[in-house]
Coordinates of C-alpha atoms in Angstrom, one line a residue:
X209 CA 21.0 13.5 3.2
X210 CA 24.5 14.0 3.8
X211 CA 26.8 11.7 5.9
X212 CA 30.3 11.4 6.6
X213 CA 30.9 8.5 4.6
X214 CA 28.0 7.9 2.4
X215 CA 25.4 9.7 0.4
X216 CA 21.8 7.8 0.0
X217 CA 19.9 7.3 -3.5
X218 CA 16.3 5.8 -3.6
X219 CA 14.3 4.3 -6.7
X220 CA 11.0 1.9 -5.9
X221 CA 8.8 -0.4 -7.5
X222 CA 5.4 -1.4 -6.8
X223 CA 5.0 -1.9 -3.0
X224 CA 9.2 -2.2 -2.9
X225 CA 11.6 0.5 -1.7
X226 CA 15.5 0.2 -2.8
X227 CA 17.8 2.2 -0.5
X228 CA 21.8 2.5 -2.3
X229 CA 24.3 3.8 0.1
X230 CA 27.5 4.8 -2.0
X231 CA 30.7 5.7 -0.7
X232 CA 32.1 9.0 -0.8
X233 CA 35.7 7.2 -0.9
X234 CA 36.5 4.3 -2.2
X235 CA 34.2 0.9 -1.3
X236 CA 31.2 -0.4 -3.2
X237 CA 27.5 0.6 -3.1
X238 CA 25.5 -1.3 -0.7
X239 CA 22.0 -1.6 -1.2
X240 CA 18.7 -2.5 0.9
X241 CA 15.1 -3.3 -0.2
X242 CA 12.4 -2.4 2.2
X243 CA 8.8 -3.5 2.4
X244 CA 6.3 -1.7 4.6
X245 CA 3.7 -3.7 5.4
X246 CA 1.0 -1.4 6.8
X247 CA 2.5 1.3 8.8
X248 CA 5.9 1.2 7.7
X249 CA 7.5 4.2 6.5
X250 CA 10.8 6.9 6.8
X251 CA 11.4 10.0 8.4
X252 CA 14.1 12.8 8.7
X253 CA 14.3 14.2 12.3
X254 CA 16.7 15.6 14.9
X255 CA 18.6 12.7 17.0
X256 CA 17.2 14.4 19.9
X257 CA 13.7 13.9 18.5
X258 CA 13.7 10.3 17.3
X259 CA 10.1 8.4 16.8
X260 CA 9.0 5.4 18.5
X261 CA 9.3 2.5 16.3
X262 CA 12.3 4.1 14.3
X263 CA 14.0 0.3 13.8
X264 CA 16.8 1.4 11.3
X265 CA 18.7 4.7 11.1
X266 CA 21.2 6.8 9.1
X267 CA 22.7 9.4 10.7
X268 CA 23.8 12.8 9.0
X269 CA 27.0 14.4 9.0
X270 CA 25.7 17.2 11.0
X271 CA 25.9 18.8 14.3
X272 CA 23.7 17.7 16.1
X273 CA 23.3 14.8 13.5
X274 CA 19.6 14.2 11.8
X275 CA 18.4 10.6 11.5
X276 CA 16.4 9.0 8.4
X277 CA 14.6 6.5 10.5
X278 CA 12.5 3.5 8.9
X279 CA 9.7 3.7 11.0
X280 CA 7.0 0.7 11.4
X281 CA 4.3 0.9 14.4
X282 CA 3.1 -2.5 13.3
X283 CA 6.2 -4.5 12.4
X284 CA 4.9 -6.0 9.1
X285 CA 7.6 -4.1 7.4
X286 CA 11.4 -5.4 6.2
X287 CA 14.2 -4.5 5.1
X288 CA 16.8 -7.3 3.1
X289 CA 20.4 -6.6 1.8
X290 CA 21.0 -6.7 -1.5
X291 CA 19.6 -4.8 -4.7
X292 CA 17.2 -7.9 -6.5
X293 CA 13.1 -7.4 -6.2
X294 CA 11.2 -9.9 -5.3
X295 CA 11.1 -12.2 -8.0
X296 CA 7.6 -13.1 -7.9
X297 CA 6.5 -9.6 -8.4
X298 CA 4.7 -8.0 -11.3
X299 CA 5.8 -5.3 -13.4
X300 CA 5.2 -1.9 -11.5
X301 CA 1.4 -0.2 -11.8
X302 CA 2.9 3.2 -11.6
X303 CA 6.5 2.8 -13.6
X304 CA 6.2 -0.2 -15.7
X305 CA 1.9 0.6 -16.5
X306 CA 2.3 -1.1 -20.4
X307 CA 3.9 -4.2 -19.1
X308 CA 1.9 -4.3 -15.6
X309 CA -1.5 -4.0 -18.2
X310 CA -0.1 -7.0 -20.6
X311 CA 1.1 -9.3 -18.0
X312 CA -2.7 -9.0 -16.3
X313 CA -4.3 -9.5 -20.0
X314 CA -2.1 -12.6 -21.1
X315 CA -2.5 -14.1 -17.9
X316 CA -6.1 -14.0 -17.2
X317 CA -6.5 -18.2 -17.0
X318 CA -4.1 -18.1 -14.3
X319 CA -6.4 -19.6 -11.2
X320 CA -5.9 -15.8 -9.7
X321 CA -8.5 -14.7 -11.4
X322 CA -11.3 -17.3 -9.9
X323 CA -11.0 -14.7 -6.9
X324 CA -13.4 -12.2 -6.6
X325 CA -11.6 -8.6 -8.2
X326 CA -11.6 -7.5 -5.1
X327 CA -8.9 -10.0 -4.1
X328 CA -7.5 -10.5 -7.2
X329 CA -6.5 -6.8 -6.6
X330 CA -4.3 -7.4 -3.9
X331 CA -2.6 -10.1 -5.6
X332 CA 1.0 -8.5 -6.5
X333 CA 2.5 -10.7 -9.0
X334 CA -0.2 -8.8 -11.5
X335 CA -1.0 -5.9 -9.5
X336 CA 2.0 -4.6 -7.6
X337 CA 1.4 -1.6 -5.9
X338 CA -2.1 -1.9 -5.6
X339 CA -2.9 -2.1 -1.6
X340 CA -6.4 -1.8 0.5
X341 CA -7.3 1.6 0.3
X342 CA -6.7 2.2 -3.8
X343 CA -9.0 -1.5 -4.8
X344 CA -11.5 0.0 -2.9
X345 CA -11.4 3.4 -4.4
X346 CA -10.8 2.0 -8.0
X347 CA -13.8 -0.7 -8.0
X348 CA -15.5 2.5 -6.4
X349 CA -15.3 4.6 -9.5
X350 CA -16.1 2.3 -11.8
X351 CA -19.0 1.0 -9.5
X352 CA -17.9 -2.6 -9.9
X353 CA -19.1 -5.0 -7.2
X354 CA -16.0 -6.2 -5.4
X355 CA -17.0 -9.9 -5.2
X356 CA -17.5 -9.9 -8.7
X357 CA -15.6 -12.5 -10.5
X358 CA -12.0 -11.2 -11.6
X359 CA -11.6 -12.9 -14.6
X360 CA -15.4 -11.7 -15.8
X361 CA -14.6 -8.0 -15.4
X362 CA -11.3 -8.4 -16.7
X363 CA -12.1 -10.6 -19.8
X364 CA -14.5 -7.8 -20.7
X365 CA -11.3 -5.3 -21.2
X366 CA -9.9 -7.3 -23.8
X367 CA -13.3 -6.6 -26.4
X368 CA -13.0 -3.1 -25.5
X369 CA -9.5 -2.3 -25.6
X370 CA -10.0 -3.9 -29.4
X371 CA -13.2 -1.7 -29.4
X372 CA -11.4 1.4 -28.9
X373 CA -8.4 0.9 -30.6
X374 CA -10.7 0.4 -33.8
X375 CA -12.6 3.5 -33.4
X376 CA -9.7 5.7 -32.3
X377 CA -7.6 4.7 -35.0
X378 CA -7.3 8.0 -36.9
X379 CA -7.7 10.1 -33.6
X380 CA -4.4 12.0 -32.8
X381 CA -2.4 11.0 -29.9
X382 CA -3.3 14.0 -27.8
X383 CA -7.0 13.0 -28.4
X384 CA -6.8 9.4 -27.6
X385 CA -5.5 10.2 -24.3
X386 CA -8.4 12.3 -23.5
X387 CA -10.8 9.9 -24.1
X388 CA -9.0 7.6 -21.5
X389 CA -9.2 10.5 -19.5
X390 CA -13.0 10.4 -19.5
X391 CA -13.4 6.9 -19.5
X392 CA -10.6 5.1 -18.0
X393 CA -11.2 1.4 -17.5
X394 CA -9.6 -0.9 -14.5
X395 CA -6.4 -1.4 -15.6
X396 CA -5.9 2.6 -16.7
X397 CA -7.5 3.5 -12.6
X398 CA -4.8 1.1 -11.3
X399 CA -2.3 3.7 -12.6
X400 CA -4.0 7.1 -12.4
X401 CA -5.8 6.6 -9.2
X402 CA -2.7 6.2 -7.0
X403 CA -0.4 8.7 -9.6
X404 CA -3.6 11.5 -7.9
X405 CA -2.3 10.8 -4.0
X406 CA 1.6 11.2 -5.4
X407 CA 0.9 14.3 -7.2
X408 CA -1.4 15.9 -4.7
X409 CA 1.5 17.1 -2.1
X410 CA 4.6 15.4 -1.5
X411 CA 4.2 15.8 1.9
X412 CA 0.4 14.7 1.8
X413 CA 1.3 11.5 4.7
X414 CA 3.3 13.5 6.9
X415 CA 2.0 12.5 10.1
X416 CA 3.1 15.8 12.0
X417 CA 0.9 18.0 9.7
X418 CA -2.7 17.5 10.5
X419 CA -4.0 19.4 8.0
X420 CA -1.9 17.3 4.7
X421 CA -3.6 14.5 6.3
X422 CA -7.0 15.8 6.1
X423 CA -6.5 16.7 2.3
X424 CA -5.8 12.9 2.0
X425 CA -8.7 11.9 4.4
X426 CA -10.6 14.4 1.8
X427 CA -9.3 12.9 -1.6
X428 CA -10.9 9.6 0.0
X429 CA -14.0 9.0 -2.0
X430 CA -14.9 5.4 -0.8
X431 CA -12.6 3.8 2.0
X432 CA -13.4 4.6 5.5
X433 CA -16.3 6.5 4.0
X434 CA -19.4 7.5 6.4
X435 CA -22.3 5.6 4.8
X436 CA -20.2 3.1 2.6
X437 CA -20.4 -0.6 3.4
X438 CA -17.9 -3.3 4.2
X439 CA -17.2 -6.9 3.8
X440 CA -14.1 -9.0 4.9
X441 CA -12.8 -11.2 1.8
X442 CA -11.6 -14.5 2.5
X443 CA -8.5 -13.6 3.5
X444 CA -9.8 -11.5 6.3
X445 CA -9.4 -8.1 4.7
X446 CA -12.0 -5.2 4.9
X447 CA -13.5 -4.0 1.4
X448 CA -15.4 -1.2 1.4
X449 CA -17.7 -0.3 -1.0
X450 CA -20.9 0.9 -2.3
X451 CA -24.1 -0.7 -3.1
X452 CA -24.9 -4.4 -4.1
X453 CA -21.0 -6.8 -3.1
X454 CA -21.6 -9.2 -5.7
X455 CA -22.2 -13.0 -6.7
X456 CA -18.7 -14.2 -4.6
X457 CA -19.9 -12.4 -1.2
X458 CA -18.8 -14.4 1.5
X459 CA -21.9 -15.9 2.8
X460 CA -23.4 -15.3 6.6
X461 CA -21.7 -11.7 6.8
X462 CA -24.3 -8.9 7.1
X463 CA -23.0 -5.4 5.7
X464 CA -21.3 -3.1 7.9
X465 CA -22.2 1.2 7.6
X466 CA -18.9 3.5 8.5
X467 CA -20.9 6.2 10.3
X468 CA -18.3 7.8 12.7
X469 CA -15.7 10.6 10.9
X470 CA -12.3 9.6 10.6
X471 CA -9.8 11.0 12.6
X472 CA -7.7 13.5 11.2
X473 CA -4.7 12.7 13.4
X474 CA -3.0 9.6 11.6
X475 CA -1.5 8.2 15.0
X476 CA -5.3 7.3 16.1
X477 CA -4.9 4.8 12.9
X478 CA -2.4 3.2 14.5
X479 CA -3.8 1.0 17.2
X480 CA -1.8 -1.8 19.0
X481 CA -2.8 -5.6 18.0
X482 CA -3.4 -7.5 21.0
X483 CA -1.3 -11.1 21.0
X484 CA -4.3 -13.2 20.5
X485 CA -5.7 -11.8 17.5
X486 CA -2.4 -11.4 15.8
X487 CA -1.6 -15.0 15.9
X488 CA -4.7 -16.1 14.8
X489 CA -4.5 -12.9 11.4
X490 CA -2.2 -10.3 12.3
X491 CA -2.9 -7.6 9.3
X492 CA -6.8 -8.5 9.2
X493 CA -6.9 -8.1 13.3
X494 CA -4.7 -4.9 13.2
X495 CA -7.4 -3.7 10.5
X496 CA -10.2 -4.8 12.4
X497 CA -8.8 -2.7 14.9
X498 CA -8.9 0.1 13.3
X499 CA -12.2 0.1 11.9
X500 CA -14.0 -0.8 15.4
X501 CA -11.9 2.2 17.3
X502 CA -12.9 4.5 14.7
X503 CA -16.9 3.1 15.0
X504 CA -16.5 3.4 18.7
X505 CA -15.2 7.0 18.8
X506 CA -11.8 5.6 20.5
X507 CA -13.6 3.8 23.1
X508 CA -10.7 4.7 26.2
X509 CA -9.6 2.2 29.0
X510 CA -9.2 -0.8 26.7
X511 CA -6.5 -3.1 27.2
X512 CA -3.9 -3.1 24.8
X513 CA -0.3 -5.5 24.1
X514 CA 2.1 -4.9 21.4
X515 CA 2.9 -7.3 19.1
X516 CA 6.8 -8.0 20.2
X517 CA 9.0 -6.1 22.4
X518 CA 11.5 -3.5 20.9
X519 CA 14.1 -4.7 18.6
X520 CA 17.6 -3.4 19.4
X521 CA 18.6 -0.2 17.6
X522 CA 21.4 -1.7 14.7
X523 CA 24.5 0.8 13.7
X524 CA 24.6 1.5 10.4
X525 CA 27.4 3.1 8.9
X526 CA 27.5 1.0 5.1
X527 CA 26.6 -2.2 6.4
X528 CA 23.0 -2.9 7.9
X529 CA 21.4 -5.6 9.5
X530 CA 18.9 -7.9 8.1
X531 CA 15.7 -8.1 9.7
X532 CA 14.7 -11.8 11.5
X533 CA 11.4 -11.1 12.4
X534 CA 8.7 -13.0 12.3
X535 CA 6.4 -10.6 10.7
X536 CA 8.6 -10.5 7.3
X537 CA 6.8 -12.4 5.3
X538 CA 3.6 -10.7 5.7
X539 CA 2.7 -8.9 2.5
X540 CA 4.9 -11.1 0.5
X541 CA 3.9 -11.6 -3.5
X542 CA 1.0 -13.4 -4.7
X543 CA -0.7 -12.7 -1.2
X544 CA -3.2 -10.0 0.0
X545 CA -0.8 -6.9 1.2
X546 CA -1.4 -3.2 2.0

């Protein structure tokens, strides 16, 4: 990215994304930290081809100028100046994996962990990064029911990390890390199984390439699934999942099958909320959403609204504005998030 007055630097954590735009002259850095909700995300593209939904841009120094647009279909995302995480997040399951592992270990009395591990998942003051798609493909591999109690698989960790460590004690290095290869536990999955989608292809998500989108719909091995089941938790997210949901099921919900294929274009993922059920749950409606256009093959003719109108387009040279929208706090730490 190159502009006439700034260049752009990027570093994340968890579900967080830092922007720092420093000045090629004199001046001070001035960050921004986004967070994406569900459909949130950037692009680079020609000013003549700009997305819908592209709520912030930078423009390049260029003629004719690029733009690297945040995009967000859904408006859960945010952006906030300034270069402070949120506080109430935990350390980072990809960056900061020892400290992320010991913060969920030492904590384990905290009332989180009453929650089924399916929830608990999605709690980001222990497990930030963690979103709907990766719980259900981690409690997939290890074949743990999701409405199991948190705190009962993850007490169990504890005897075997001091298991392990006891038998593996004169192993090398190179040989201990092969046997958590083979038989990772939770915690180890909550790094490694999201580390997979980074290192597959960078540009595994880009939404104009079809086919990197299949190889993603591919590497899925339980969510959106034909022939898995799903449940909402209490929080009106969809888990899916194979065989038996647990002893914390919510009661008087009858198992769903996924039987239709998903789509390999991502924009049919992106359905539009209609205003009533988006008051009463926006993500868990938008979700819902999803799921039933993708049982109904895209049932056509359906009435649809958009959440809100479009925001204006802000200018941003070094300065940015912050976003007021109602939708901020979705996502926000100790709750459910994608």
């Amino acid at each position: 990215f190159r502009s006439e007055a700034y260049r752009i630097s990027a570093a994340s954590r968890g579900k967080e994304l830092r922007l720092t735009l420093t000045p090629l002259g004199s001046g001070e850095p001035q960050d921004l930290v986004f967070r994406f909700g569900m459909s949130g995300s950037f692009r680079l593209c020609p000013i003549t081809q700009l997305p819908r939904h592209a709520h912030l841009r930078f423009l390049t120094r260029e003629s004719p100028p690029r733009a690297l647009c945040f995009v967000d279909a859904r408006r859960f995302g945010s952006w906030r100046l300034g270069d402070a995480w949120q506080p109430d997040r935990g350390p980072c399951v990809l960056s900061e994996y020892q400290a992320f592992r010991e913060n969920v270990l030492k904590n384990l009395e905290d009332k989180a962990f009453d929650k089924p591990i399916c929830e608990a998942l999605l709690n980001q003051k222990f497990f930030n990064g963690i979103g709907n798609y990766l719980r259900a493909e981690i409690l997939y591999r290890l074949k743990i029911p999701p409405f199991e109690k948190a705190r009962t698989v993850l007490e169990a960790l504890n005897d075997t990390e001091q298991a392990r460590r006891k038998k593996n004690s004169s192993l090398t290095l190179s040989k201990k890390l092969k046997l958590m290869q083979e038989n990772p536990d939770l915690l180890e999955l909550c790094h490694t199984v999201p580390m997979e989608v980074i290192s597959a292809e960078k540009k595994l998500f880009d939404p104009d390439n079809s086919d990197n989108y299949a190889a993603f719909k591919n590497w899925l091995q339980c969510y959106l699934v034909p022939g898995m089941s799903s449940l909402r938790d209490r929080n009106g997210r969809t888990i899916w999942f194979q065989g038996e949901p647990g002893p914390m099921a919510p009661k008087g919900q009858v198992s769903r099958k996924k039987r239709t294929q998903l789509k390999a274009d991502p924009e049919a993922l992106i359905p539009k909320v209609t205003l009533r059920a988006s008051k009463q749950h926006p993500k868990a409606a938008a979700e819902e959403e999803v799921a039933d256009r993708l049982r109904k093959g895209h049932a056509r003719g359906r009435k649809k609204a958009t959440i809100a109108p479009s925001l204006p387009e802000p200018e941003v040279p070094l300065k940015a504005r912050r976003s007021h929208r109602k939708t901020a706090g979705r996502g926000e730490a100790g709750s459910p998030c994608d």
